[in-house]
Coordinates of C-alpha atoms in Angstrom, one line a residue:
X1 CA 25.1 57.1 21.2
X2 CA 21.4 58.4 21.9
X3 CA 22.2 62.1 21.3
X4 CA 22.7 61.0 17.5
X5 CA 19.7 61.7 15.5
X6 CA 17.8 65.2 14.1
X7 CA 19.2 67.8 14.6
X8 CA 16.5 69.1 16.9
X9 CA 17.7 66.0 19.2
X10 CA 14.2 63.9 19.0
X11 CA 14.2 60.7 17.1
X12 CA 12.6 61.1 13.5
X13 CA 8.5 60.9 13.1
X14 CA 7.4 57.3 13.2
X15 CA 5.3 55.8 10.1
X16 CA 2.6 53.4 11.3
X17 CA 0.0 52.1 9.0
X18 CA -4.0 53.1 9.8
X19 CA -4.6 50.1 12.2
X20 CA -2.0 51.9 14.8
X21 CA -3.4 53.3 18.0
X22 CA -0.3 54.1 20.7
X23 CA -0.6 53.5 24.1
X24 CA -0.1 56.0 27.4
X25 CA 2.8 53.5 27.7
X26 CA 4.0 55.0 24.0
X27 CA 3.6 51.0 22.8
X28 CA 1.2 50.6 20.2
X29 CA -1.4 48.2 19.2
X30 CA -3.1 47.3 16.4
X31 CA -6.7 46.6 16.2
X32 CA -6.0 43.8 15.1
X33 CA -4.3 42.8 18.3
X34 CA -1.4 41.5 17.3
X35 CA 2.7 43.0 18.5
X36 CA 3.9 45.6 20.5
X37 CA 5.5 48.9 18.4
X38 CA 4.9 48.8 14.7
X39 CA 2.3 47.6 13.5
X40 CA 1.6 44.9 10.0
X41 CA 0.0 47.5 8.0
X42 CA 3.4 50.2 9.4
X43 CA 4.8 50.0 5.6
X44 CA 2.1 49.4 3.1
X45 CA -0.3 51.7 5.1
X46 CA -1.8 55.0 4.1
X47 CA 0.4 56.8 6.3
X48 CA 3.4 56.7 4.1
X49 CA 2.8 60.6 4.2
X50 CA 4.2 63.3 2.3
X51 CA 7.6 65.2 2.6
X52 CA 10.2 63.0 0.9
X53 CA 14.2 64.2 0.2
X54 CA 15.7 63.7 -3.9
X55 CA 15.7 60.0 -3.8
X56 CA 12.3 59.5 -3.3
X57 CA 12.0 59.0 0.7
X58 CA 10.4 61.2 3.7
X59 CA 12.5 63.3 5.3
X60 CA 12.9 63.3 8.5
X61 CA 12.2 66.7 9.6
X62 CA 8.4 67.0 7.0
X63 CA 5.3 66.9 9.3
X64 CA 3.3 64.0 9.3
X65 CA -0.2 63.6 11.0
X66 CA 0.2 60.3 12.2
X67 CA 0.7 59.1 15.1
X68 CA 3.9 59.2 17.7
X69 CA 4.1 57.3 21.0
X70 CA 5.3 59.3 23.6
X71 CA 8.3 57.3 24.8
X72 CA 10.4 56.5 21.8
X73 CA 12.9 55.0 23.9
X74 CA 10.2 52.4 25.8
X75 CA 9.4 50.8 22.4
X76 CA 12.5 49.4 22.2
X77 CA 12.9 47.3 25.3
X78 CA 11.7 44.2 23.9
X79 CA 11.3 42.5 21.0
X80 CA 8.6 42.1 18.8
X81 CA 6.8 38.8 19.9
X82 CA 3.7 37.0 17.5
X83 CA 3.8 40.1 14.5
X84 CA 3.4 39.0 11.2
X85 CA 5.9 40.4 8.8
X86 CA 5.1 42.9 5.9
X87 CA 6.0 41.0 2.9
X88 CA 6.2 44.4 0.8
X89 CA 9.6 44.8 -0.3
X90 CA 11.7 48.1 -0.7
X91 CA 11.1 48.3 -4.6
X92 CA 7.7 48.7 -3.9
X93 CA 7.9 51.2 -1.3
X94 CA 10.0 53.0 -3.4
X95 CA 7.2 53.1 -6.2
X96 CA 4.4 53.9 -3.3
X97 CA 6.9 57.4 -2.4
X98 CA 6.9 58.1 -6.0
X99 CA 3.4 57.8 -6.4
X100 CA 2.8 59.9 -3.4
X101 CA 4.2 62.4 -4.6
X102 CA 2.1 63.0 -8.0
X103 CA 4.1 61.0 -10.2
X104 CA 2.6 59.5 -12.9
X105 CA 3.2 54.7 -13.7
X106 CA 5.2 55.3 -16.7
X107 CA 7.8 58.1 -14.6
X108 CA 7.8 55.7 -11.6
X109 CA 8.4 52.7 -13.6
X110 CA 11.9 54.9 -15.4
X111 CA 13.1 56.1 -12.1
X112 CA 13.0 53.1 -10.7
X113 CA 14.8 51.8 -14.1
X114 CA 17.7 54.0 -13.1
X115 CA 19.5 51.6 -11.1
X116 CA 20.0 48.6 -12.5
X117 CA 18.5 44.8 -12.1
X118 CA 21.0 43.8 -10.0
X119 CA 21.7 46.6 -8.0
X120 CA 18.0 46.3 -7.0
X121 CA 18.3 42.6 -6.1
X122 CA 20.9 43.6 -3.9
X123 CA 19.2 46.0 -2.1
X124 CA 15.7 44.2 -1.8
X125 CA 18.4 41.8 -0.1
X126 CA 19.6 44.4 2.5
X127 CA 16.5 45.8 3.1
X128 CA 15.0 42.6 4.0
X129 CA 18.2 41.9 6.6
X130 CA 17.5 45.5 7.7
X131 CA 13.7 45.1 8.1
X132 CA 13.9 41.9 9.9
X133 CA 16.4 43.5 12.3
X134 CA 14.7 46.1 13.2
X135 CA 10.5 43.8 13.8
X136 CA 13.4 41.9 16.2
X137 CA 14.0 45.3 17.9
X138 CA 10.2 47.0 17.8
X139 CA 11.6 49.6 15.4
X140 CA 10.0 50.8 12.2
X141 CA 12.3 50.6 9.4
X142 CA 11.3 53.3 7.5
X143 CA 11.4 55.9 10.4
X144 CA 13.9 55.4 13.2
X145 CA 16.9 57.1 14.3
X146 CA 20.5 57.8 13.2
X147 CA 22.0 55.8 16.1
X148 CA 19.2 53.2 15.5
X149 CA 21.3 52.6 11.8
X150 CA 24.5 53.1 13.1
X151 CA 24.4 50.4 15.5
X152 CA 22.9 48.3 13.0
X153 CA 25.5 48.9 10.6
X154 CA 28.4 48.4 13.9
X155 CA 26.0 44.8 14.3
X156 CA 27.2 43.8 11.0
X157 CA 30.8 44.8 11.4
X158 CA 30.2 42.7 14.6
X159 CA 28.7 39.8 13.5
X160 CA 32.1 39.5 10.9
X161 CA 30.4 40.9 7.8
X162 CA 32.2 42.0 5.1
X163 CA 33.2 45.9 4.6
X164 CA 31.9 45.5 1.2
X165 CA 28.7 43.6 2.4
X166 CA 28.2 46.4 5.2
X167 CA 28.7 49.2 2.3
X168 CA 26.2 47.5 0.1
X169 CA 24.0 47.9 3.7
X170 CA 24.9 51.6 3.8
X171 CA 24.1 52.5 0.8
X172 CA 20.1 51.0 0.5
X173 CA 19.9 52.6 3.7
X174 CA 21.2 55.8 2.2
X175 CA 18.8 55.6 -1.1
X176 CA 15.7 54.3 1.2
X177 CA 15.8 55.9 4.6
X178 CA 14.8 60.1 5.3
X179 CA 17.9 62.0 5.6
X180 CA 19.2 62.7 8.9
X181 CA 20.5 66.2 9.7
X182 CA 20.7 67.6 6.5
X183 CA 22.4 64.5 5.3
X184 CA 21.6 61.3 3.0
X185 CA 22.1 58.0 5.6
X186 CA 25.5 57.1 3.8
X187 CA 27.1 60.5 3.6
X188 CA 26.4 61.5 7.0
X189 CA 29.8 62.1 8.5
X190 CA 29.0 59.8 11.4
X191 CA 28.0 57.2 9.1
X192 CA 31.2 57.4 6.9
X193 CA 33.4 57.2 10.7
X194 CA 31.6 54.2 11.3
X195 CA 32.3 52.8 7.6
X196 CA 36.1 53.9 7.8
X197 CA 36.4 52.0 11.1
X198 CA 35.0 49.0 9.6
X199 CA 37.4 49.8 6.6
X200 CA 40.8 49.8 8.8
X201 CA 40.2 47.1 11.3
X202 CA 38.6 44.4 8.4
X203 CA 39.9 45.7 5.6
X204 CA 38.7 43.8 1.8
X205 CA 40.9 41.2 0.6
X206 CA 41.4 39.5 -2.6
X207 CA 39.5 36.4 -2.9
X208 CA 42.3 35.3 -4.9
X209 CA 45.9 34.8 -4.3
X210 CA 46.8 33.2 -7.3
X211 CA 45.7 32.2 -10.1
X212 CA 45.4 29.0 -12.4
X213 CA 47.4 28.3 -15.9
X214 CA 44.6 29.2 -18.4
X215 CA 46.7 27.1 -20.9
X216 CA 45.7 24.2 -18.3
X217 CA 42.2 24.8 -19.7
X218 CA 43.0 25.8 -23.0
X219 CA 44.6 22.5 -23.6
X220 CA 41.1 20.4 -22.1
X221 CA 39.0 22.2 -24.0
X222 CA 41.1 21.1 -27.4
X223 CA 41.1 17.7 -26.4
X224 CA 37.3 17.4 -26.1
X225 CA 38.0 17.3 -29.9
X226 CA 35.6 18.2 -32.8
X227 CA 33.8 21.1 -32.5
X228 CA 31.0 19.0 -35.0
X229 CA 31.4 15.9 -33.1
X230 CA 30.3 17.4 -28.9
X231 CA 27.1 16.9 -27.5
X232 CA 25.8 20.3 -26.9
X233 CA 26.1 20.0 -23.4
X234 CA 29.9 19.8 -24.0
X235 CA 29.8 22.7 -27.2
X236 CA 28.0 25.1 -24.6
X237 CA 30.6 24.6 -21.5
X238 CA 33.2 24.6 -24.1
X239 CA 31.7 28.0 -26.1
X240 CA 31.2 29.3 -22.9
X241 CA 34.7 28.7 -21.3
X242 CA 36.6 29.9 -24.3
X243 CA 34.9 33.3 -24.3
X244 CA 34.9 34.0 -21.3
X245 CA 38.8 33.7 -21.9
X246 CA 39.1 35.7 -24.7
X247 CA 36.2 38.5 -23.9
X248 CA 37.4 39.2 -20.2
X249 CA 33.3 38.8 -19.7
X250 CA 31.3 38.8 -16.6
X251 CA 29.2 35.6 -16.0
X252 CA 26.1 38.0 -16.8
X253 CA 27.5 39.3 -19.7
X254 CA 27.7 36.5 -21.2
X255 CA 24.9 35.3 -20.8
X256 CA 23.5 38.8 -22.3
X257 CA 24.8 38.0 -26.0
X258 CA 22.7 40.0 -28.3
X259 CA 22.3 36.3 -30.4
X260 CA 20.6 38.4 -33.4
X261 CA 23.8 40.8 -33.0
X262 CA 26.1 37.7 -33.7
X263 CA 28.1 38.7 -37.1
X264 CA 31.3 36.3 -38.5
X265 CA 34.1 37.4 -40.7
X266 CA 37.1 36.4 -42.3
X267 CA 39.1 37.9 -38.8
X268 CA 36.9 36.9 -36.1
X269 CA 33.4 37.5 -35.0
X270 CA 31.1 40.7 -33.6
X271 CA 28.6 40.7 -31.4
X272 CA 27.2 43.6 -28.5
X273 CA 25.3 42.7 -25.2
X274 CA 21.5 43.1 -24.6
X275 CA 22.4 45.2 -21.8
X276 CA 25.0 47.8 -20.5
X277 CA 28.5 46.0 -19.0
X278 CA 29.0 46.9 -15.2
X279 CA 30.9 50.0 -15.3
X280 CA 28.9 51.5 -18.1
X281 CA 26.6 54.5 -17.4
X282 CA 26.4 56.1 -21.0
X283 CA 26.8 55.7 -24.4
X284 CA 25.7 53.1 -27.3
X285 CA 26.5 49.6 -26.2
X286 CA 29.8 48.0 -26.8
X287 CA 30.5 46.0 -29.9
X288 CA 32.6 43.4 -28.8
X289 CA 35.5 41.7 -31.2
X290 CA 37.1 38.3 -30.8
X291 CA 39.9 37.1 -33.7
X292 CA 39.9 33.7 -35.0
X293 CA 43.1 31.7 -34.2
X294 CA 45.1 29.2 -36.1
X295 CA 44.0 26.1 -33.7
X296 CA 40.5 25.0 -34.5
X297 CA 40.2 23.0 -31.1
X298 CA 40.7 26.6 -29.5
X299 CA 39.1 29.2 -31.3
X300 CA 36.4 30.7 -30.0
X301 CA 35.0 31.9 -33.3
X302 CA 35.3 28.7 -34.6
X303 CA 32.8 27.1 -30.9
X304 CA 30.7 30.0 -31.2
X305 CA 30.6 29.0 -35.5
X306 CA 29.5 25.6 -34.3
X307 CA 27.4 26.3 -31.0
X308 CA 25.6 28.7 -33.5
X309 CA 24.8 25.7 -35.4
X310 CA 23.8 23.4 -33.2
X311 CA 21.4 25.5 -31.6
X312 CA 19.8 26.6 -35.2
X313 CA 17.4 23.8 -34.9
X314 CA 16.6 24.5 -31.0
X315 CA 15.5 28.9 -31.8
X316 CA 12.0 30.2 -32.2
X317 CA 10.3 33.6 -30.8
X318 CA 11.2 33.1 -27.2
X319 CA 15.4 32.5 -27.2
X320 CA 16.0 34.9 -30.4
X321 CA 17.5 37.7 -28.8
X322 CA 20.4 35.0 -26.5
X323 CA 23.1 33.4 -28.3
X324 CA 23.1 30.8 -24.9
X325 CA 20.3 28.6 -25.0
X326 CA 19.2 25.5 -22.5
X327 CA 20.4 22.4 -23.4
X328 CA 17.6 20.6 -22.6
X329 CA 14.1 21.2 -23.9
X330 CA 12.6 23.7 -24.3
X331 CA 15.6 25.2 -25.0
X332 CA 14.9 28.4 -22.6
X333 CA 17.1 31.4 -22.7
X334 CA 19.4 31.4 -19.6
X335 CA 20.5 33.1 -16.6
X336 CA 23.8 33.8 -15.0
X337 CA 23.9 31.1 -12.6
X338 CA 23.5 28.4 -15.5
X339 CA 26.7 30.5 -17.7
X340 CA 28.1 30.5 -13.9
X341 CA 27.7 26.2 -13.5
X342 CA 28.7 25.3 -16.7
X343 CA 32.5 27.2 -16.1
X344 CA 33.1 26.1 -13.0
X345 CA 32.3 22.3 -14.4
X346 CA 34.6 22.8 -17.0
X347 CA 36.8 24.4 -15.0
X348 CA 37.2 21.3 -12.7
X349 CA 37.7 18.8 -15.6
X350 CA 40.0 20.5 -16.4
X351 CA 41.8 20.1 -13.5
X352 CA 41.2 23.6 -11.5
X353 CA 40.4 23.6 -7.6
X354 CA 36.4 25.1 -8.0
X355 CA 36.4 24.5 -4.4
X356 CA 38.6 28.2 -4.5
X357 CA 37.9 29.5 -8.1
X358 CA 34.2 30.8 -8.9
X359 CA 33.7 31.3 -12.5
X360 CA 35.0 34.5 -12.5
X361 CA 37.8 34.0 -11.6
X362 CA 38.2 33.5 -15.6
X363 CA 38.5 37.2 -15.7
X364 CA 42.1 37.1 -13.4
X365 CA 43.5 34.9 -15.2
X366 CA 43.1 35.4 -18.1
X367 CA 44.0 39.2 -17.8
X368 CA 47.1 38.5 -15.5
X369 CA 48.0 36.1 -18.4
X370 CA 47.8 38.4 -21.2
X371 CA 49.8 41.4 -19.5
X372 CA 52.7 38.7 -18.7
X373 CA 52.3 37.8 -22.1
X374 CA 53.1 41.4 -22.9
X375 CA 49.3 43.1 -23.9
X376 CA 49.2 47.1 -22.6
X377 CA 47.9 47.3 -19.5
X378 CA 45.1 50.0 -21.7
X379 CA 44.5 46.9 -23.6
X380 CA 43.4 44.9 -21.0
X381 CA 41.6 47.7 -19.2
X382 CA 39.9 48.4 -22.1
X383 CA 38.8 44.7 -22.8
X384 CA 37.6 43.8 -19.5
X385 CA 36.5 47.4 -19.1
X386 CA 37.8 48.6 -15.6
X387 CA 37.8 51.6 -15.1
X388 CA 41.1 52.0 -12.9
X389 CA 44.4 50.1 -13.4
X390 CA 44.7 50.1 -9.4
X391 CA 41.9 48.1 -10.1
X392 CA 42.4 45.4 -11.5
X393 CA 46.2 45.5 -9.6
X394 CA 44.2 44.8 -6.6
X395 CA 41.4 42.4 -7.7
X396 CA 42.8 40.9 -10.7
X397 CA 45.8 41.1 -11.5
X398 CA 47.9 37.8 -10.2
X399 CA 51.0 37.7 -11.4
X400 CA 54.1 36.6 -9.2
X401 CA 56.6 39.5 -7.3
X402 CA 60.2 39.4 -8.2
X403 CA 62.5 38.9 -4.8
X404 CA 65.0 40.9 -3.8
X405 CA 66.4 38.1 -2.3
X406 CA 68.8 37.1 -5.4
X407 CA 70.1 39.9 -5.9
X408 CA 71.4 41.3 -2.4
X409 CA 71.8 38.3 -0.9
X410 CA 73.9 35.8 -3.8
X411 CA 77.7 36.9 -3.1
X412 CA 78.3 35.9 -6.6
X413 CA 80.0 39.0 -8.5
X414 CA 77.3 40.8 -11.3
X415 CA 79.7 41.5 -14.6

């Protein structure tokens, strides 16, 4: 695969820190006397120079003033040993590259905000995997060849990683590395071909082959007794579960319900989120309405009212924005992990196998039940914020498929 790379046939220019000194054999050693190939300052040093692509990254064909080893291949013959890995993260690299283009700090932060926090966190994890893999092989993670990128992605596949995991790493590299042969990494024909191979050999599989009956969980919630008599922990769990089932919100979205937007009416409750939903990229924050039910023990509206009353004494300037707060002092805003734990705990208490089903399974269970009850697919897609019916059918819908056996094999004549 050595022939893959830039259009010139040579590898991309490498980026080293100011303390890098190439030797005659093509291996570099910093003045600190540690390591070979990539110096300790290779990411954070001032040698990340001009010539960037549209993503704020340096284009591989851009001229640089850095030293280049005379023999690139020799740098990969042995792994790096004794080198202190840099602690700089991907997001800081992106910021540095934007600032080197002359962008002001407010502009840089606005550009960075173009990616959501969850995406940045996912990319950061993928970057650490990539950087570690590069360091172990004496390669600079910011300046490498297309062949090395392909080997990395192939290595993920060989390690049994799912197609979606490999695709996340592809996307991260595409947003971070220079272009190869005029293409972003992820759009290069060879990378696309590799991803197609990963898909064909190990296609994405739905997490669940079956679903659980929401009636089981709802009945358990109703058996807990009156909302006013429940301790805050139980009431918090109940509110989160009933809201998840009634709204089809993701766990992260439940954690971002805007407390100050909660408005009760004779027919139900309205609220908005503190951030856009996953597939929303324009327009105002979506307003969500939950109707009241006749049975108060399983009515999400009555449960939210009770929760608002129970948490009123604990509200202050630090937690006034989020509906859900911690059950323990000082009752801070909670994260999606906490909400997930609440839901899992309630599902387990209701008899649902939480070794199989996660908190996220409430979306599929509730939507499948609604479809079976005659709710239109359009209404379900809108409530669940699914852009395509195919997504819902593939990953969330878990109705049993009618068997043709009785119709085909039953000898009884049809009247």
